[in-house]
Amino acid sequence: QKEVEQNSGPLSVPEGAIASLNCTYSDRGSQSFFWYRQYSGKSPELIMSIYSNGDKEDGRFTAQLNKASQYVSLLIRDSQPSDSATYLCAVKRGSWGKLQFGAGTQVVVTP
Amino acid sequence: DGGITQSPKYLFRKEGQNVTLSCEQNLNHDAMYWYRQDPGQGLRLIYYSQIVNDFQKGDIAEGYSVSREKKESFPLTVTSAQKNPTAFYLCASSDRDRLVNEQFFGPGTRLTVL
């Protein structure tokens, strides 16, 4: 079992709709969780971090964390073509810094 | 402007050569990291450093070496012992001792072995 799992996609989303991305992790002691966006050929860009159960909203993005079920999700509302990218889920390991990344979910927003 | 710079953007290496990838940050972050990304895969940790003059192996350190002589610099050497070095190399930095410990990435170096 991979430590951090994501559906590879592609996830096809009509423009203006909600994109829903899921991520599960195996280490029950994980404390912090991150979503990165990566455009093709570019480096990852941090878009959300969350470490408490529940929802965290930032603009069109909402991260949801459920530690009991060991999953974290990302919702993108009012999806735009510029949201077309690969979204990486990352989970903090241990007492500091080290992150475990999932393989990413490719999102394609169609006009 | 605060940020992380990596150079070169593209690097070509002949088999048997060592090459060094540069990473510099002016964010005053204590911790720095090197990751490798292969097509269709997530990032894998090569080395990391919490403070100057200290660094630790990550998950795939074989064939790589690092140094941390200055807070702002964390160069990575890809040695000839690395059997499959063609990949996208990413440097990141973060504050220490924070619960969330967000990592920020440089633009990356794309290494190709000829």
PDB file of C-alpha atoms in Angstrom:
ATOM      1  CA  GLN A   1       0.000   0.000   0.000  1.00  0.00           C
ATOM      2  CA  LYS A   2       1.332   3.417  -0.985  1.00  0.00           C
ATOM      3  CA  GLU A   3       1.701   5.926   1.833  1.00  0.00           C
ATOM      4  CA  VAL A   4      -0.263   8.589  -0.047  1.00  0.00           C
ATOM      5  CA  GLU A   5      -2.726   7.619  -2.762  1.00  0.00           C
ATOM      6  CA  GLN A   6      -4.520   9.714  -5.340  1.00  0.00           C
ATOM      7  CA  ASN A   7      -6.520   8.867  -8.428  1.00  0.00           C
ATOM      8  CA  SER A   8      -4.304   9.663 -11.392  1.00  0.00           C
ATOM      9  CA  GLY A   9      -7.156  10.928 -13.561  1.00  0.00           C
ATOM     10  CA  PRO A  10      -7.525  12.694 -15.828  1.00  0.00           C
ATOM     11  CA  LEU A  11     -10.496  14.268 -14.094  1.00  0.00           C
ATOM     12  CA  SER A  12     -12.510  16.104 -16.724  1.00  0.00           C
ATOM     13  CA  VAL A  13     -14.550  19.009 -15.348  1.00  0.00           C
ATOM     14  CA  PRO A  14     -16.806  21.400 -17.287  1.00  0.00           C
ATOM     15  CA  GLU A  15     -15.960  25.070 -16.876  1.00  0.00           C
ATOM     16  CA  GLY A  16     -17.867  26.535 -13.949  1.00  0.00           C
ATOM     17  CA  ALA A  17     -18.396  23.177 -12.234  1.00  0.00           C
ATOM     18  CA  ILE A  18     -16.859  21.842  -9.003  1.00  0.00           C
ATOM     19  CA  ALA A  19     -13.768  19.646  -9.201  1.00  0.00           C
ATOM     20  CA  SER A  20     -13.424  17.181  -6.354  1.00  0.00           C
ATOM     21  CA  LEU A  21     -10.054  15.582  -5.657  1.00  0.00           C
ATOM     22  CA  ASN A  22      -9.389  12.925  -3.050  1.00  0.00           C
ATOM     23  CA  CYS A  23      -6.290  11.728  -1.244  1.00  0.00           C
ATOM     24  CA  THR A  24      -5.875   8.927   1.295  1.00  0.00           C
ATOM     25  CA  TYR A  25      -2.886   8.308   3.530  1.00  0.00           C
ATOM     26  CA  SER A  26      -1.673   5.357   5.562  1.00  0.00           C
ATOM     27  CA  ASP A  27       0.142   6.916   8.542  1.00  0.00           C
ATOM     28  CA  ARG A  28      -2.479   7.601  11.203  1.00  0.00           C
ATOM     29  CA  GLY A  29      -0.021   9.852  13.061  1.00  0.00           C
ATOM     30  CA  SER A  30       0.232  12.354  10.185  1.00  0.00           C
ATOM     31  CA  GLN A  31      -0.436  15.892  11.326  1.00  0.00           C
ATOM     32  CA  SER A  32      -0.249  18.269   8.370  1.00  0.00           C
ATOM     33  CA  PHE A  33      -1.550  18.034   4.852  1.00  0.00           C
ATOM     34  CA  PHE A  34      -0.900  20.050   1.734  1.00  0.00           C
ATOM     35  CA  TRP A  35      -2.234  20.509  -1.764  1.00  0.00           C
ATOM     36  CA  TYR A  36       0.094  21.647  -4.506  1.00  0.00           C
ATOM     37  CA  ARG A  37      -0.777  22.600  -8.073  1.00  0.00           C
ATOM     38  CA  GLN A  38       1.711  21.739 -10.797  1.00  0.00           C
ATOM     39  CA  TYR A  39       1.394  22.968 -14.343  1.00  0.00           C
ATOM     40  CA  SER A  40       3.050  20.890 -17.039  1.00  0.00           C
ATOM     41  CA  GLY A  41       6.810  21.432 -17.021  1.00  0.00           C
ATOM     42  CA  LYS A  42       6.700  23.687 -13.953  1.00  0.00           C
ATOM     43  CA  SER A  43       7.424  23.258 -10.264  1.00  0.00           C
ATOM     44  CA  PRO A  44       4.703  22.644  -7.649  1.00  0.00           C
ATOM     45  CA  GLU A  45       2.929  25.652  -6.164  1.00  0.00           C
ATOM     46  CA  LEU A  46       1.405  25.443  -2.687  1.00  0.00           C
ATOM     47  CA  ILE A  47      -2.303  26.242  -2.756  1.00  0.00           C
ATOM     48  CA  MET A  48      -3.646  24.913   0.552  1.00  0.00           C
ATOM     49  CA  SER A  49      -2.458  23.532   3.862  1.00  0.00           C
ATOM     50  CA  ILE A  50      -4.659  21.995   6.559  1.00  0.00           C
ATOM     51  CA  TYR A  51      -4.022  20.314   9.874  1.00  0.00           C
ATOM     52  CA  SER A  52      -7.328  20.322  11.742  1.00  0.00           C
ATOM     53  CA  ASN A  53     -10.338  18.157  11.007  1.00  0.00           C
ATOM     54  CA  GLY A  54     -12.986  19.926   9.001  1.00  0.00           C
ATOM     55  CA  ASP A  55     -12.994  22.395   6.161  1.00  0.00           C
ATOM     56  CA  LYS A  56     -10.637  25.211   5.275  1.00  0.00           C
ATOM     57  CA  GLU A  57     -11.596  27.648   2.550  1.00  0.00           C
ATOM     58  CA  ASP A  58      -9.368  29.962   0.520  1.00  0.00           C
ATOM     59  CA  GLY A  59     -11.056  31.681  -2.393  1.00  0.00           C
ATOM     60  CA  ARG A  60     -12.370  29.047  -4.800  1.00  0.00           C
ATOM     61  CA  PHE A  61     -10.481  26.272  -3.003  1.00  0.00           C
ATOM     62  CA  THR A  62     -11.721  24.235  -0.026  1.00  0.00           C
ATOM     63  CA  ALA A  63      -9.624  21.594   1.689  1.00  0.00           C
ATOM     64  CA  GLN A  64     -11.385  18.975   3.799  1.00  0.00           C
ATOM     65  CA  LEU A  65      -9.639  16.782   6.355  1.00  0.00           C
ATOM     66  CA  ASN A  66     -10.949  13.681   8.106  1.00  0.00           C
ATOM     67  CA  LYS A  67      -8.220  12.141  10.228  1.00  0.00           C
ATOM     68  CA  ALA A  68     -10.415   9.286  11.473  1.00  0.00           C
ATOM     69  CA  SER A  69     -10.964   8.112   7.904  1.00  0.00           C
ATOM     70  CA  GLN A  70      -7.446   9.151   6.835  1.00  0.00           C
ATOM     71  CA  TYR A  71      -8.420  11.206   3.855  1.00  0.00           C
ATOM     72  CA  VAL A  72      -8.014  14.748   2.691  1.00  0.00           C
ATOM     73  CA  SER A  73      -9.844  16.285  -0.233  1.00  0.00           C
ATOM     74  CA  LEU A  74      -9.708  19.421  -2.322  1.00  0.00           C
ATOM     75  CA  LEU A  75     -12.692  21.110  -3.919  1.00  0.00           C
ATOM     76  CA  ILE A  76     -12.264  23.652  -6.674  1.00  0.00           C
ATOM     77  CA  ARG A  77     -15.405  25.718  -7.192  1.00  0.00           C
ATOM     78  CA  ASP A  78     -16.250  27.545 -10.414  1.00  0.00           C
ATOM     79  CA  SER A  79     -13.499  25.669 -12.250  1.00  0.00           C
ATOM     80  CA  GLN A  80     -11.639  27.661 -14.884  1.00  0.00           C
ATOM     81  CA  PRO A  81      -9.452  26.485 -17.785  1.00  0.00           C
ATOM     82  CA  SER A  82      -6.488  27.911 -15.844  1.00  0.00           C
ATOM     83  CA  ASP A  83      -7.169  25.276 -13.161  1.00  0.00           C
ATOM     84  CA  SER A  84      -6.106  22.569 -15.624  1.00  0.00           C
ATOM     85  CA  ALA A  85      -3.042  21.100 -13.948  1.00  0.00           C
ATOM     86  CA  THR A  86      -1.854  18.178 -11.843  1.00  0.00           C
ATOM     87  CA  TYR A  87      -2.741  18.442  -8.163  1.00  0.00           C
ATOM     88  CA  LEU A  88      -0.352  16.832  -5.704  1.00  0.00           C
ATOM     89  CA  CYS A  89      -1.375  15.783  -2.227  1.00  0.00           C
ATOM     90  CA  ALA A  90       1.410  15.820   0.382  1.00  0.00           C
ATOM     91  CA  VAL A  91       1.418  14.548   3.946  1.00  0.00           C
ATOM     92  CA  LYS A  92       3.896  15.599   6.603  1.00  0.00           C
ATOM     93  CA  ARG A  93       5.836  12.707   8.109  1.00  0.00           C
ATOM     94  CA  GLY A  94       7.398  12.696  11.535  1.00  0.00           C
ATOM     95  CA  SER A  95       8.072  15.628  13.808  1.00  0.00           C
ATOM     96  CA  TRP A  96       9.087  18.111  11.139  1.00  0.00           C
ATOM     97  CA  GLY A  97       9.369  18.893   7.506  1.00  0.00           C
ATOM     98  CA  LYS A  98       9.531  15.646   5.608  1.00  0.00           C
ATOM     99  CA  LEU A  99       6.668  15.328   3.162  1.00  0.00           C
ATOM    100  CA  GLN A 100       5.327  12.241   1.416  1.00  0.00           C
ATOM    101  CA  PHE A 101       3.760  13.040  -1.943  1.00  0.00           C
ATOM    102  CA  GLY A 102       1.070  11.275  -3.886  1.00  0.00           C
ATOM    103  CA  ALA A 103       1.519  10.773  -7.626  1.00  0.00           C
ATOM    104  CA  GLY A 104      -1.000  13.512  -8.411  1.00  0.00           C
ATOM    105  CA  THR A 105      -4.381  13.880 -10.066  1.00  0.00           C
ATOM    106  CA  GLN A 106      -4.559  15.517 -13.467  1.00  0.00           C
ATOM    107  CA  VAL A 107      -7.473  17.910 -13.825  1.00  0.00           C
ATOM    108  CA  VAL A 108      -8.709  19.058 -17.216  1.00  0.00           C
ATOM    109  CA  VAL A 109     -11.249  21.879 -17.283  1.00  0.00           C
ATOM    110  CA  THR A 110     -13.165  21.927 -20.550  1.00  0.00           C
ATOM    111  CA  PRO A 111     -14.766  25.149 -21.875  1.00  0.00           C
TER     112      PRO A 111
ATOM    113  CA  ASP B   1      11.865  39.583  -4.227  1.00  0.00           C
ATOM    114  CA  GLY B   2      11.982  36.648  -1.839  1.00  0.00           C
ATOM    115  CA  GLY B   3      12.219  33.226  -3.350  1.00  0.00           C
ATOM    116  CA  ILE B   4      14.138  30.166  -4.357  1.00  0.00           C
ATOM    117  CA  THR B   5      16.365  30.034  -7.411  1.00  0.00           C
ATOM    118  CA  GLN B   6      17.750  26.965  -9.127  1.00  0.00           C
ATOM    119  CA  SER B   7      20.319  26.785 -11.855  1.00  0.00           C
ATOM    120  CA  PRO B   8      20.743  25.739 -14.507  1.00  0.00           C
ATOM    121  CA  LYS B   9      17.221  25.283 -15.832  1.00  0.00           C
ATOM    122  CA  TYR B  10      18.363  22.523 -18.183  1.00  0.00           C
ATOM    123  CA  LEU B  11      21.443  20.347 -17.780  1.00  0.00           C
ATOM    124  CA  PHE B  12      22.877  17.654 -20.002  1.00  0.00           C
ATOM    125  CA  ARG B  13      25.314  15.141 -18.622  1.00  0.00           C
ATOM    126  CA  LYS B  14      27.436  12.531 -20.270  1.00  0.00           C
ATOM    127  CA  GLU B  15      27.591   9.150 -18.636  1.00  0.00           C
ATOM    128  CA  GLY B  16      30.327   8.973 -16.020  1.00  0.00           C
ATOM    129  CA  GLN B  17      30.240  12.682 -15.205  1.00  0.00           C
ATOM    130  CA  ASN B  18      29.396  14.313 -11.915  1.00  0.00           C
ATOM    131  CA  VAL B  19      27.212  17.418 -12.118  1.00  0.00           C
ATOM    132  CA  THR B  20      26.181  19.929  -9.479  1.00  0.00           C
ATOM    133  CA  LEU B  21      22.775  21.593  -9.298  1.00  0.00           C
ATOM    134  CA  SER B  22      22.525  24.933  -7.541  1.00  0.00           C
ATOM    135  CA  CYS B  23      19.781  25.969  -5.098  1.00  0.00           C
ATOM    136  CA  GLU B  24      19.694  29.356  -3.359  1.00  0.00           C
ATOM    137  CA  GLN B  25      16.973  30.884  -1.174  1.00  0.00           C
ATOM    138  CA  ASN B  26      16.545  34.337   0.361  1.00  0.00           C
ATOM    139  CA  LEU B  27      13.501  33.473   2.471  1.00  0.00           C
ATOM    140  CA  ASN B  28      15.627  33.081   5.606  1.00  0.00           C
ATOM    141  CA  HIS B  29      14.381  29.504   5.906  1.00  0.00           C
ATOM    142  CA  ASP B  30      16.351  27.093   8.046  1.00  0.00           C
ATOM    143  CA  ALA B  31      15.314  23.903   6.281  1.00  0.00           C
ATOM    144  CA  MET B  32      16.032  22.941   2.683  1.00  0.00           C
ATOM    145  CA  TYR B  33      15.187  19.869   0.627  1.00  0.00           C
ATOM    146  CA  TRP B  34      15.976  18.158  -2.648  1.00  0.00           C
ATOM    147  CA  TYR B  35      13.371  16.114  -4.495  1.00  0.00           C
ATOM    148  CA  ARG B  36      13.375  14.167  -7.696  1.00  0.00           C
ATOM    149  CA  GLN B  37      10.331  13.833  -9.964  1.00  0.00           C
ATOM    150  CA  ASP B  38      10.000  11.274 -12.733  1.00  0.00           C
ATOM    151  CA  PRO B  39       7.264  11.450 -15.382  1.00  0.00           C
ATOM    152  CA  GLY B  40       3.839  10.609 -13.995  1.00  0.00           C
ATOM    153  CA  GLN B  41       5.166  10.200 -10.479  1.00  0.00           C
ATOM    154  CA  GLY B  42       5.120  12.157  -7.281  1.00  0.00           C
ATOM    155  CA  LEU B  43       8.139  13.770  -5.693  1.00  0.00           C
ATOM    156  CA  ARG B  44      10.698  11.623  -3.906  1.00  0.00           C
ATOM    157  CA  LEU B  45      12.980  13.042  -1.223  1.00  0.00           C
ATOM    158  CA  ILE B  46      16.722  12.821  -1.901  1.00  0.00           C
ATOM    159  CA  TYR B  47      18.302  14.826   0.932  1.00  0.00           C
ATOM    160  CA  TYR B  48      17.208  17.387   3.468  1.00  0.00           C
ATOM    161  CA  SER B  49      18.880  19.810   5.842  1.00  0.00           C
ATOM    162  CA  GLN B  50      17.482  21.432   8.972  1.00  0.00           C
ATOM    163  CA  ILE B  51      20.422  23.711   9.736  1.00  0.00           C
ATOM    164  CA  VAL B  52      23.780  24.735   8.367  1.00  0.00           C
ATOM    165  CA  ASN B  53      26.442  22.008   8.352  1.00  0.00           C
ATOM    166  CA  ASP B  54      23.858  19.277   8.913  1.00  0.00           C
ATOM    167  CA  PHE B  55      21.937  17.165   6.411  1.00  0.00           C
ATOM    168  CA  GLN B  56      20.144  13.822   6.320  1.00  0.00           C
ATOM    169  CA  LYS B  57      19.482  11.206   3.660  1.00  0.00           C
ATOM    170  CA  GLY B  58      16.000  10.978   2.279  1.00  0.00           C
ATOM    171  CA  ASP B  59      14.371   8.012   0.584  1.00  0.00           C
ATOM    172  CA  ILE B  60      16.592   7.850  -2.521  1.00  0.00           C
ATOM    173  CA  ALA B  61      20.005   9.287  -1.516  1.00  0.00           C
ATOM    174  CA  GLU B  62      22.173   6.702  -3.309  1.00  0.00           C
ATOM    175  CA  GLY B  63      24.265   8.317  -6.042  1.00  0.00           C
ATOM    176  CA  TYR B  64      23.732  11.859  -4.722  1.00  0.00           C
ATOM    177  CA  SER B  65      25.629  14.134  -2.354  1.00  0.00           C
ATOM    178  CA  VAL B  66      24.915  17.536  -0.794  1.00  0.00           C
ATOM    179  CA  SER B  67      26.528  20.209   1.321  1.00  0.00           C
ATOM    180  CA  ARG B  68      25.099  22.968   3.518  1.00  0.00           C
ATOM    181  CA  GLU B  69      27.859  25.454   4.230  1.00  0.00           C
ATOM    182  CA  LYS B  70      25.577  28.503   4.143  1.00  0.00           C
ATOM    183  CA  LYS B  71      21.991  28.948   5.275  1.00  0.00           C
ATOM    184  CA  GLU B  72      20.861  30.185   1.873  1.00  0.00           C
ATOM    185  CA  SER B  73      22.562  27.523  -0.260  1.00  0.00           C
ATOM    186  CA  PHE B  74      22.037  23.762  -0.654  1.00  0.00           C
ATOM    187  CA  PRO B  75      23.771  22.376  -3.769  1.00  0.00           C
ATOM    188  CA  LEU B  76      23.125  18.838  -4.994  1.00  0.00           C
ATOM    189  CA  THR B  77      25.746  16.755  -6.796  1.00  0.00           C
ATOM    190  CA  VAL B  78      24.559  13.949  -9.018  1.00  0.00           C
ATOM    191  CA  THR B  79      27.432  11.494  -9.152  1.00  0.00           C
ATOM    192  CA  SER B  80      28.298   8.889 -11.751  1.00  0.00           C
ATOM    193  CA  ALA B  81      27.068   6.289  -9.255  1.00  0.00           C
ATOM    194  CA  GLN B  82      23.468   7.391  -9.878  1.00  0.00           C
ATOM    195  CA  LYS B  83      22.335   4.868 -12.478  1.00  0.00           C
ATOM    196  CA  ASN B  84      19.292   6.652 -13.822  1.00  0.00           C
ATOM    197  CA  PRO B  85      19.711  10.383 -13.196  1.00  0.00           C
ATOM    198  CA  THR B  86      17.454  11.722 -15.951  1.00  0.00           C
ATOM    199  CA  ALA B  87      14.676  13.510 -14.037  1.00  0.00           C
ATOM    200  CA  PHE B  88      13.259  16.845 -12.906  1.00  0.00           C
ATOM    201  CA  TYR B  89      15.061  18.024  -9.752  1.00  0.00           C
ATOM    202  CA  LEU B  90      13.281  20.315  -7.331  1.00  0.00           C
ATOM    203  CA  CYS B  91      14.678  22.241  -4.399  1.00  0.00           C
ATOM    204  CA  ALA B  92      12.415  23.442  -1.593  1.00  0.00           C
ATOM    205  CA  SER B  93      12.727  25.319   1.670  1.00  0.00           C
ATOM    206  CA  SER B  94      10.648  25.822   4.808  1.00  0.00           C
ATOM    207  CA  ASP B  95      10.690  27.255   8.296  1.00  0.00           C
ATOM    208  CA  ARG B  96      11.618  24.894  11.108  1.00  0.00           C
ATOM    209  CA  ASP B  97       9.554  23.925  14.121  1.00  0.00           C
ATOM    210  CA  ARG B  98       6.139  24.868  12.848  1.00  0.00           C
ATOM    211  CA  LEU B  99       3.192  22.526  12.941  1.00  0.00           C
ATOM    212  CA  VAL B 100       2.302  23.159   9.359  1.00  0.00           C
ATOM    213  CA  ASN B 101       5.837  23.539   7.958  1.00  0.00           C
ATOM    214  CA  GLU B 102       4.884  24.653   4.470  1.00  0.00           C
ATOM    215  CA  GLN B 103       7.483  23.944   1.806  1.00  0.00           C
ATOM    216  CA  PHE B 104       8.038  26.248  -1.152  1.00  0.00           C
ATOM    217  CA  PHE B 105       9.680  25.127  -4.340  1.00  0.00           C
ATOM    218  CA  GLY B 106      12.169  26.584  -6.767  1.00  0.00           C
ATOM    219  CA  PRO B 107      11.596  26.402 -10.532  1.00  0.00           C
ATOM    220  CA  GLY B 108      13.521  23.142 -10.928  1.00  0.00           C
ATOM    221  CA  THR B 109      16.385  21.770 -13.000  1.00  0.00           C
ATOM    222  CA  ARG B 110      15.735  19.279 -15.752  1.00  0.00           C
ATOM    223  CA  LEU B 111      18.668  16.868 -16.041  1.00  0.00           C
ATOM    224  CA  THR B 112      19.162  14.663 -19.069  1.00  0.00           C
ATOM    225  CA  VAL B 113      21.847  12.037 -19.469  1.00  0.00           C
ATOM    226  CA  LEU B 114      23.137  11.765 -23.024  1.00  0.00           C
TER     227      LEU B 114
END
